XYZ file of C-alpha atoms in Angstrom:
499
model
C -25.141 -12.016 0.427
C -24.848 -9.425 -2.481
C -24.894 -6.454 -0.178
C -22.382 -7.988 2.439
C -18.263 -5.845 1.639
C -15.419 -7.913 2.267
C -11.989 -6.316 3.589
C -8.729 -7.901 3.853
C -5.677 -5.730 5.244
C -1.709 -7.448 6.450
C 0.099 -8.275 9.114
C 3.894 -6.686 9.095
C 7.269 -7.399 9.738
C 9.854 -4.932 10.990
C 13.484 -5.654 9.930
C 14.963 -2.259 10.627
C 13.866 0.872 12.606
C 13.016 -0.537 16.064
C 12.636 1.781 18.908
C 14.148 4.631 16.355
C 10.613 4.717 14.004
C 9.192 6.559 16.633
C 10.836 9.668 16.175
C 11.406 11.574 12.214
C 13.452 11.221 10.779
C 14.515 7.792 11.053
C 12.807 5.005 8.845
C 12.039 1.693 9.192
C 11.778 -1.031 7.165
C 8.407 -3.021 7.485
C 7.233 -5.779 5.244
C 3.663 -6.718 4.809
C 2.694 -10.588 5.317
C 0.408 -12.923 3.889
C -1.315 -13.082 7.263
C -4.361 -11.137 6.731
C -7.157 -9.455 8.723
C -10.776 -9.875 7.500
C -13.885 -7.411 8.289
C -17.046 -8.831 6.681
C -20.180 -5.767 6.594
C -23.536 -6.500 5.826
C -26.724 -4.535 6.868
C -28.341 -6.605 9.666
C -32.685 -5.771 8.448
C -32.999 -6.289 5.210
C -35.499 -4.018 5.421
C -36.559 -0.527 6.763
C -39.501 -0.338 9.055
C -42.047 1.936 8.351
C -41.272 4.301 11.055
C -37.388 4.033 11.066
C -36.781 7.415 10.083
C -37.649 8.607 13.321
C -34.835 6.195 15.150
C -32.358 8.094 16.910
C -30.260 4.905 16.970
C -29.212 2.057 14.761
C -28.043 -1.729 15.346
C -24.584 -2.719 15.451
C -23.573 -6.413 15.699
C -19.183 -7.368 15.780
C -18.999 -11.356 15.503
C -15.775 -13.128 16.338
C -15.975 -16.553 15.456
C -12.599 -17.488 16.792
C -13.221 -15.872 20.384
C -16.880 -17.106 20.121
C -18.095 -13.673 21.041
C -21.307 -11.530 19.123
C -21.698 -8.287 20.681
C -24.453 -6.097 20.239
C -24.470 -2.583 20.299
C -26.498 1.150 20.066
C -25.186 3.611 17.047
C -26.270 7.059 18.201
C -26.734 9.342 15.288
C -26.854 12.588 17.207
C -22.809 11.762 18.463
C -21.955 9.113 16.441
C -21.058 6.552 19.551
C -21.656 3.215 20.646
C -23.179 1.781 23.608
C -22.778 -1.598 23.858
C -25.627 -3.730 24.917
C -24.672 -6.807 25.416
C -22.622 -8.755 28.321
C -20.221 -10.288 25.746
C -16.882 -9.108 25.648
C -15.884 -5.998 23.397
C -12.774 -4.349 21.603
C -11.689 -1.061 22.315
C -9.527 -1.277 18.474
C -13.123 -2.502 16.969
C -14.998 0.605 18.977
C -12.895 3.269 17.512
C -13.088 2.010 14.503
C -16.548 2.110 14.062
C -17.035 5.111 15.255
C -14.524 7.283 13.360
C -15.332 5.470 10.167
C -19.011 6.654 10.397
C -18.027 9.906 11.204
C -15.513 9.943 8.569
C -17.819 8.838 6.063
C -20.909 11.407 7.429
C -17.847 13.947 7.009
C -17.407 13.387 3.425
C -20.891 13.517 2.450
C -21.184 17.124 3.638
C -22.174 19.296 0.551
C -23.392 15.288 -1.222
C -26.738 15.324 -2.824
C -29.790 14.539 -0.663
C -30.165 11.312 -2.493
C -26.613 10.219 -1.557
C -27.095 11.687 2.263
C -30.409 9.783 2.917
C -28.954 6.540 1.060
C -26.132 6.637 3.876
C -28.952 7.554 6.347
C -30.710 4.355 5.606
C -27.391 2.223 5.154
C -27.151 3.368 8.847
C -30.494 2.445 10.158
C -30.376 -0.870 8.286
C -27.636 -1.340 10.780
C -23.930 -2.818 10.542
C -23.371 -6.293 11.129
C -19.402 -6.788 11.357
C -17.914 -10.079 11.080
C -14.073 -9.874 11.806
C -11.535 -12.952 10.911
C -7.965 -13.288 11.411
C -5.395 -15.616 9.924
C -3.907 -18.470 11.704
C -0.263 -17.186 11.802
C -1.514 -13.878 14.112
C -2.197 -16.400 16.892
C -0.467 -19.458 18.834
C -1.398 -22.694 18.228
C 1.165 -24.068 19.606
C -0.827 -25.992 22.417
C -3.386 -27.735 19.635
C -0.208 -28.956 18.126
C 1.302 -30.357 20.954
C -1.730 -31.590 22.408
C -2.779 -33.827 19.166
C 1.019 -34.844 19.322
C 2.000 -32.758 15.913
C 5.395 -31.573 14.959
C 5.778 -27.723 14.751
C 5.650 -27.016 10.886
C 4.261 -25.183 8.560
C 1.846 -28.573 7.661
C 1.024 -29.355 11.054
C -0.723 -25.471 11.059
C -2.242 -26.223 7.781
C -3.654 -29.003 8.932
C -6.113 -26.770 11.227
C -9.451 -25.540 9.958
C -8.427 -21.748 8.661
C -9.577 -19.180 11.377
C -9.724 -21.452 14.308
C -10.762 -20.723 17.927
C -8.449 -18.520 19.495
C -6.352 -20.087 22.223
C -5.772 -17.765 25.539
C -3.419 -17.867 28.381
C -3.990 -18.460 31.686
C -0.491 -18.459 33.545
C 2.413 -16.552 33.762
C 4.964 -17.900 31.130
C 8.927 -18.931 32.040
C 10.211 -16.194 34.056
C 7.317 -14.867 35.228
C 7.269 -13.284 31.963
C 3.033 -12.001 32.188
C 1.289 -13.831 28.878
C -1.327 -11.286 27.132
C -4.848 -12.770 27.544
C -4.940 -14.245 23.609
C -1.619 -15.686 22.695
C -0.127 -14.049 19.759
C 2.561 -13.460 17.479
C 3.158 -10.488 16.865
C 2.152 -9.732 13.360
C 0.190 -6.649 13.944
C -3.187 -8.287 14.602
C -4.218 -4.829 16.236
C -3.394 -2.743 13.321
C -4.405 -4.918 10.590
C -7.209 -5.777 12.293
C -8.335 -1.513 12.980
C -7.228 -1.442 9.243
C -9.600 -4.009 8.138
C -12.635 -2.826 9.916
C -12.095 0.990 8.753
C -11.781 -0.016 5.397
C -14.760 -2.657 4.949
C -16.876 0.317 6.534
C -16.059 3.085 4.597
C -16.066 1.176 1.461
C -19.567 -0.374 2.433
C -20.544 3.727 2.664
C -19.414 4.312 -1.017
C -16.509 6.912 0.454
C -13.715 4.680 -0.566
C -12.976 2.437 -4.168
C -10.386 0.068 -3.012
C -8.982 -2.250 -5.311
C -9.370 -5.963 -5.541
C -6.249 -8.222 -3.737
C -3.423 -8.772 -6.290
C -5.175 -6.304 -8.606
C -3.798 -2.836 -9.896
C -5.970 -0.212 -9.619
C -5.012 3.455 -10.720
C -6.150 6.447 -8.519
C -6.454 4.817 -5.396
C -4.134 6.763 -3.780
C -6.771 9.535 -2.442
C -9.063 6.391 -1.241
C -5.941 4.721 0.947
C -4.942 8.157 2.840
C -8.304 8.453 3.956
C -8.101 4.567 4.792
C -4.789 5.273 6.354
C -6.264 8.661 8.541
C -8.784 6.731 10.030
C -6.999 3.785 10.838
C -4.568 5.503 12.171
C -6.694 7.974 14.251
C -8.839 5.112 15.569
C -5.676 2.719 16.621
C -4.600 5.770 18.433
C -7.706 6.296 20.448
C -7.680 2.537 21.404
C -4.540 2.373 22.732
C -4.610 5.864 24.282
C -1.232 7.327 23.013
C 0.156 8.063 19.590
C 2.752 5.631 18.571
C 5.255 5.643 15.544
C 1.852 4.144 12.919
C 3.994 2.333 10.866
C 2.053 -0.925 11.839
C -1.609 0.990 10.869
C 1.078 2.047 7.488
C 2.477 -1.076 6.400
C -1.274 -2.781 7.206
C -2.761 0.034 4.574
C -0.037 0.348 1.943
C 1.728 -3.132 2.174
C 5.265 -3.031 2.000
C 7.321 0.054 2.360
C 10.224 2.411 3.993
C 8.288 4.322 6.646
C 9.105 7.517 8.224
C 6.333 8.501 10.817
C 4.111 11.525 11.116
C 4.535 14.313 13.232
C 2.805 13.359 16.548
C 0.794 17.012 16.622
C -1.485 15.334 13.590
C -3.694 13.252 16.389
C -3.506 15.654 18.765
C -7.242 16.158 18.213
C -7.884 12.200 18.977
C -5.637 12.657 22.336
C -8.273 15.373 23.190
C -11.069 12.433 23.134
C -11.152 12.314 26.644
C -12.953 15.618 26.624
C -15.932 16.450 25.177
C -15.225 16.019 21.661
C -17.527 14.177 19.664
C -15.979 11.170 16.760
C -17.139 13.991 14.085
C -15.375 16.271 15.594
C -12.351 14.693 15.735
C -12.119 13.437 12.013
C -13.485 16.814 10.392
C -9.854 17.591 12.411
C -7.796 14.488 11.506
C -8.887 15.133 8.065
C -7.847 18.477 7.615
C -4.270 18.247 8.925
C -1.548 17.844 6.380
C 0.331 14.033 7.196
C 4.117 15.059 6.668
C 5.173 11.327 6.764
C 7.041 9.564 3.924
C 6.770 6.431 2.601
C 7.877 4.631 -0.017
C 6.798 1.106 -1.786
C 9.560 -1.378 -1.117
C 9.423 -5.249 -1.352
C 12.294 -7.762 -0.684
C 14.582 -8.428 -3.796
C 14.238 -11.334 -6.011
C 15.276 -14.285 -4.380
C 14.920 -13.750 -1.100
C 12.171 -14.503 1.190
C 10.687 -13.996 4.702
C 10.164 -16.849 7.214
C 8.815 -15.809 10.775
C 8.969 -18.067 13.710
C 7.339 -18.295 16.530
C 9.675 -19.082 19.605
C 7.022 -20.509 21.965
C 7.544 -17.746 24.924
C 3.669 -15.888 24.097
C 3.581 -11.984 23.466
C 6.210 -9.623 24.749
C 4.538 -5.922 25.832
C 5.717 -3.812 23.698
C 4.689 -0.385 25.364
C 6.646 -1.223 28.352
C 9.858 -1.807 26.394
C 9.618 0.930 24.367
C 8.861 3.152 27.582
C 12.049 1.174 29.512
C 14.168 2.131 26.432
C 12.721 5.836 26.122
C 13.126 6.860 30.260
C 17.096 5.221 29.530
C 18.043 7.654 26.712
C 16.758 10.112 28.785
C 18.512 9.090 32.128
C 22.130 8.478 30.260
C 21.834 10.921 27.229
C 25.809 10.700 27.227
C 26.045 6.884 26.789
C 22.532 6.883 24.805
C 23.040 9.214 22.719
C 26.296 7.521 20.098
C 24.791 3.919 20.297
C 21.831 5.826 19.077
C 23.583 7.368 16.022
C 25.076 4.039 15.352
C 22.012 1.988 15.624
C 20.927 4.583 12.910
C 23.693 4.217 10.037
C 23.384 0.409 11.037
C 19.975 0.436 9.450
C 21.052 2.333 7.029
C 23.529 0.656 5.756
C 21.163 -3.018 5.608
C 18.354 -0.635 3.535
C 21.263 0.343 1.054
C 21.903 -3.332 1.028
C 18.618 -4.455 0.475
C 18.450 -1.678 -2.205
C 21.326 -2.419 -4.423
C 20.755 -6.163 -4.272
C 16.877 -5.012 -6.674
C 19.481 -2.996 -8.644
C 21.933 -5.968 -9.725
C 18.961 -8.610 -9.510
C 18.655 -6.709 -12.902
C 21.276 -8.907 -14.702
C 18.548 -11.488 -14.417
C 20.048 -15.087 -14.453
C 23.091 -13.763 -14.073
C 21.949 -12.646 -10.638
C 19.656 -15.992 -9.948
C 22.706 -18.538 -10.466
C 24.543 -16.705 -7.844
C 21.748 -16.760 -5.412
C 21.611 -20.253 -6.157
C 24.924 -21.263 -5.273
C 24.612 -18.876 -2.233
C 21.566 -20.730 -1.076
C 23.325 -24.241 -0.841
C 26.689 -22.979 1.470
C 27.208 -21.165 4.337
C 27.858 -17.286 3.680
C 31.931 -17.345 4.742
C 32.029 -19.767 1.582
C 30.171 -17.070 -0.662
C 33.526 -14.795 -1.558
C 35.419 -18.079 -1.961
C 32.772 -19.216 -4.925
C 32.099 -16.182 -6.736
C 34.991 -13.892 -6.225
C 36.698 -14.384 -9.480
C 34.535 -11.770 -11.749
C 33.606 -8.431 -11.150
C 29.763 -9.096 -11.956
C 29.711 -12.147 -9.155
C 31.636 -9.984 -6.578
C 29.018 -7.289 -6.677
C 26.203 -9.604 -5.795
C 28.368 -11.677 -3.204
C 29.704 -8.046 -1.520
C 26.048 -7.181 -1.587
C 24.958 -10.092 0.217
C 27.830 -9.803 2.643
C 27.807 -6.124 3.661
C 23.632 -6.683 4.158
C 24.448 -8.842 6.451
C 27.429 -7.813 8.161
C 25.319 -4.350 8.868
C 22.250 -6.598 10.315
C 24.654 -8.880 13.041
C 25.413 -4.627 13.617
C 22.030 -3.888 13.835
C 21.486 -7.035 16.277
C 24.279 -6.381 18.446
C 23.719 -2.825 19.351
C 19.736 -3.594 19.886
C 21.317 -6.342 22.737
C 23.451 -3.338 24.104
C 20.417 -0.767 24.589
C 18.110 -3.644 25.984
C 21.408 -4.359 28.372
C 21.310 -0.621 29.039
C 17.645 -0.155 29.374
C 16.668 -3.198 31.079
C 14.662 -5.171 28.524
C 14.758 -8.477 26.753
C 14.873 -7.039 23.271
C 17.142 -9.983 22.246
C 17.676 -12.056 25.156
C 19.797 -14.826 25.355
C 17.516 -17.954 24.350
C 16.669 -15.708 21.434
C 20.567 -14.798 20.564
C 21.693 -18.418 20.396
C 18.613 -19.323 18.220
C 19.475 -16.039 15.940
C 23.010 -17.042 16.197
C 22.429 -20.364 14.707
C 19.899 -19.811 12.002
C 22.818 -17.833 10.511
C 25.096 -19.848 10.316
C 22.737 -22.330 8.224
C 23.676 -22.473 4.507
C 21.370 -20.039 2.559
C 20.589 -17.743 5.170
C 20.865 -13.892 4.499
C 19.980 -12.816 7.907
C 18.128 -13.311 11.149
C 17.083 -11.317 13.955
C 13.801 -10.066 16.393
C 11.088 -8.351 14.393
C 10.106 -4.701 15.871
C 10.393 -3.775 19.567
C 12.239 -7.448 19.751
C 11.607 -9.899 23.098
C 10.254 -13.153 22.863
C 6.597 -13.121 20.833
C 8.646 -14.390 17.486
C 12.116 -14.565 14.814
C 11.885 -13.630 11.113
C 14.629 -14.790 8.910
C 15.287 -13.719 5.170
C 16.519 -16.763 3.365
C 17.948 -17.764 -0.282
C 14.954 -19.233 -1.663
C 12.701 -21.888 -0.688
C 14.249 -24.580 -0.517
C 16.583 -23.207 2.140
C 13.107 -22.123 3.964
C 12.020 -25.709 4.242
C 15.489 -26.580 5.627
C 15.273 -23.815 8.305
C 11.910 -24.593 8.949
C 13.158 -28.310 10.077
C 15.797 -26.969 12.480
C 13.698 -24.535 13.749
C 11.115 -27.197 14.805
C 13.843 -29.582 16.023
C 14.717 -26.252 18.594
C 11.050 -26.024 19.500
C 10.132 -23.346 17.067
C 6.888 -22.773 14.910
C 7.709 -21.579 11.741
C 4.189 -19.776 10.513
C 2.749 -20.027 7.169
C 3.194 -16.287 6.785
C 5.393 -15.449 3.773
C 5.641 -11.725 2.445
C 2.711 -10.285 0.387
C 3.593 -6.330 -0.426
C -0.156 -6.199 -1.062
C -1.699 -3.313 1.384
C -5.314 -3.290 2.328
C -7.685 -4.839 -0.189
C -11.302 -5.355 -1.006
C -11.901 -9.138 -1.609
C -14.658 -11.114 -4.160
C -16.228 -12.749 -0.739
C -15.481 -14.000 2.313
C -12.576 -15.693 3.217
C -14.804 -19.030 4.735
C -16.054 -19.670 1.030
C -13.181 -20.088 -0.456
C-alpha cells in the first residue's frame, strides 16, 4: 500500500560501560546490530465517513505476527490515550509509544497552517494500523532447532522463515534461574522496538524526514533528537523508571560512545502517574535541553562482532543493576576503588579501539597484520610482528585492547562476587575464557548488565568468525546472524516480508 511508512531501528551491543552508563560521566561503548526492529503504519479506512469529524475517537490496530496477537484499541483526541478494546494481549513499550508520538506530533503542529492541522486531524481519524516485526536474532530459537534435530549455527537460523513465531517459556530455567515470558537475547528488542514504533509514527505525521537504510542524508540531525526524545520518554514510561537510555541511543543513532542524560530531563514522564496528560508531558520533554554526549563510533577495519547465545534464556537486568547499586551503597569503602578501576579499565579498551581506526590508516600495511593475527593465537602476535616499528604499533594495539578487556572482565566478576549477581558466572567465564584463547580472537566477554541471556566476541575477520562459530556450537552455543550495522533508525522502501 502507497500510504503504508515503513521503520526499521537496531538492536545494540554493549562492550564497555556496564553498570557505570548509568551515572555521567562515564561512557559506554554500544554497537548497533544488524538485528532490526520493524513498525509498519498504514491508515486502517481508506476513507472518511461523512460524519467523522464529529468522532471524539479514532481506531488503533498493533499486529504481531510472531506472538499471533491483533489488538484493537480507542485513540481519544481530547487526552491523547488509548483504551484498549480488545481481550488480546497488549504492550506497555507499544502504549507509550503511541501515545507520546501523537502528542509529539499534535505538539509540533502548534502555530502549522489549518491545512496541515486538519490533514493530521484526518490522518488521525483514518486511524493507525501498526504492524510491528522483529528479527530472528532478538529471540531464542533454540528449541525449533533442537526439536527438528539442527545444529546451532548461523545456517540452521537461516534456515527459518524470517520473523517467525515467537517461542515463550514456561519453566524455571537451571538454577531456578526465572525465564522472562518470551525467550530472548538480549539485543534491545524493547528499545529498538519503542524506537521503531515512534519513528514510523511520527514520520507517517510528516514531523520527521528520516533517511533511507544505508543512505546519507544531510540535516537529519533535528529529525533524530526528536526521534530520540520520544523514544526515550516513552521507554521510560513503560518501564516506570529512568534508566541510563543508551539502548533507546544506540537504537536511534546506531553506533556510538554514549554518555547519558541527566535523569531530571524525564522527570515530567515520572510525574505520569498523576494527572498529566501525554501532551503535557512532551510539550515538557521537548523543551528541556538533553546534556548527553554522544559520539559516532564503529568497530575498526578488520574486526567484527559475533554474539552468542548461551542457551540459559534472559537474565533481569533491573534486579542486577539494583543488587549492584544497594552494594556500592552498603560498602562505599570497598565499592568505591573497584569502581574507579572498572572506569580507566574501559577507558583504556576505548583508547584501544580508537588508535587501532588511527593506524588502520596505513591501509594494507595494517590489513596484512590483521591477517597474520587472525590465523594464531594472540601470545604469538609480538613474536610475528615485533621486528618493525610500524608492525609493533598495530600488534601493541591489539594487545593492550585486550589486556584492558580480560581487566574489564575480571573486575565485573569481582562486583557481581560483591553484589551478589551472576554478571559473569562461572559457565559463562570458562566459555569467555576459551573463546580467547582461539586464534584470531581480539576479545570476549558479557554484553551490558552481563548474566546469562548471551556472549559477543570481536574477532579478526571472518573467517575466524566461522571458526568460532563451530566451537561455539560444539559447547552448546547459538551464534546469531547478528553482525554490526552502525546504521541508527531508518525509514525503509517497504516492508521487510516483501523482500
Amino acid at each position: 500500500m502507497d500510504s503504508a511508512v515503513v521503520v526499521s531501528a537496531p538492536g545494540k551491543v554493549l562492550i564497555t560501560g556496564a553498570y557505570l552508563v548509568l551515572e555521567q560521566p562515564h561512557a559506554g561503548l554500544v554497537v548497533s546490530t544488524s538485528a532490526r526492529f520493524y513498525a509498519v503504519v498504514k491508515p486502517i479506512h481508506e476513507n472518511l465517513a461523512p460524519d467523522s469529524w464529529s468522532w471524539s475517537w479514532s481506531d488503533v490496530k498493533v499486529i504481531s505476527p510472531q506472538l499471533g496477537t491483533e489488538t484493537d484499541y480507542k485513540f481519544s483526541h481530547r487526552d491523547l490515550s488509548l483504551r484498549r478494546v480488545s481481550s488480546e494481549g497488549s504492550s506497555s513499550f507499544v502504549e507509550q509509544a503511541v501515545q507520546l508520538s501523537v502528542a509529539a506530533a499534535k505538539a509540533g503542529f502548534t502555530g502549522a497552517s489549518s491545512e496541515e492541522r486538519e490533514h493530521f486531524r484526518d490522518q488521525l481519524l483514518q486511524g493507525l494500523e501498526i504492524t510491528i516485526l522483529g528479527s530472528n536474532d532478538f529471540y531464542s530459537f533454540r528449541r525449533q532447532l533442537e526439536a527438528r534435530g539442527l545444529p546451532l549455527t548461523r545456517s540452521s537460523l537461516a534456515a527459518l522463515s524470517a520473523f517467525s513465531s515467537i517461542s515463550t517459556n514456561t519453566q524455571p530455567g537451571e538454577d531456578e534461574i526465572a525465564l522472562p515470558e518470551v525467550a530472548k537475547t538480549g539485543l534491545g528488542s524493547s528499545a529498538a522496538m519503542t524506537t521503531a514504533v515512534v519513528a514510523s509514527l511520527l514520520q507517517y505525521f510528516g514531523r520527521v524526514d528520516l533517511p533511507l537504510h544505508g543512505a546519507a542524508k544531510e540535516d537529519v540531525e533535528t529529525d533524530l533528537e526528536l526521534v530520540h526524545s520520544v523514544a526515550q520518554a516513552a521507554h521510560c514510561a513503560a518501564q516506570g523508571k529512568i534508566g541510563s537510555g543508551f539502548d533507546v541511543s544506540c537504537a536511534v543513532y546506531g553506533s556510538q560512545r554514549y554518555v547519558r542524560f541527566s535523569p531530571s530531563v524525564l522527570s515530567s514522564v515520572q510525574a505520569s502517574g498523576r494527572l498529566i496528560t501525554p501532551l503535557e508531558i512532551m510539550k515538557q520533554v521537548l523543551a528541556e535541553s538533553w546534556d548527553g554526549e554522544r559520539l559516532a563510533y564503529a568497530l575498526p577495519p578488520g574486526l567484527m562482532l559475533v554474539v552468542g547465545e548461551p542457551g540459559f534464556g534472559g537474565s533481569h537486568t533491573p534486579s542486577m543493576v539494583g543488587a549492584v547499586q544497594a552494594w556500592r551503597k552498603r560498602d562505599p569503602e570497598k565499592a568505591t576503588p573497584i569502581w574507579n578501576a572498572l572506569a580507566e579499565a574501559n577507558l583504556s579498551v576505548e583508547k584501544g579501539l580508537l588508535h587501532l581506526k588511527t593506524v588502520a590508516g596505513s591501509g594494507k600495511f595494517y590489513e596484512n597484520i590483521l591477517e597474520s593475527c587472525s590465523t594464531s593465537s594472540a601470545d604469538k602476535w609480538k613474536i610475528l610482528h615485533g621486528d618493525t616499528p610500524g608492525s609493533l604499533e598495530v600488534v601493541m594495539s591489539l594487545l593492550e585492547t585486550r589486556q584492558a578487556f580480560l581487566q574489564v572482565r575480571s573486575l565485573l566478576r569481582h562486583v557481581g562476587e560483591a553484589a551478589g549477581v551472576p554478571i559473569e558466572p562461572p559457565s559463562q567465564t570458562a566459555l569467555l575464557d576459551a573463546t580467547m584463547e582461539m586464534d584470531g580472537v581480539l576479545l570476549a566477554g558479557v554484553p551490558g548488565a552481563g548474566g546469562f541471556d548471551a556472549v559477543f566476541a570481536i574477532t579478526i575477520g571472518s573467517t575466524v568468525r566461522d571458526k568460532l562459530e563451530l566451537e561455539w556450537s560444539r559447547r552448546g552455543v547459538l551464534s546469531l546472524s547478528a553482525q554490526e550495522d552502525p546504521s541508527g533508525v531508518s525509514l525503509e522502501k517497504c516492508d521487510p516480508r516483501e523482500v
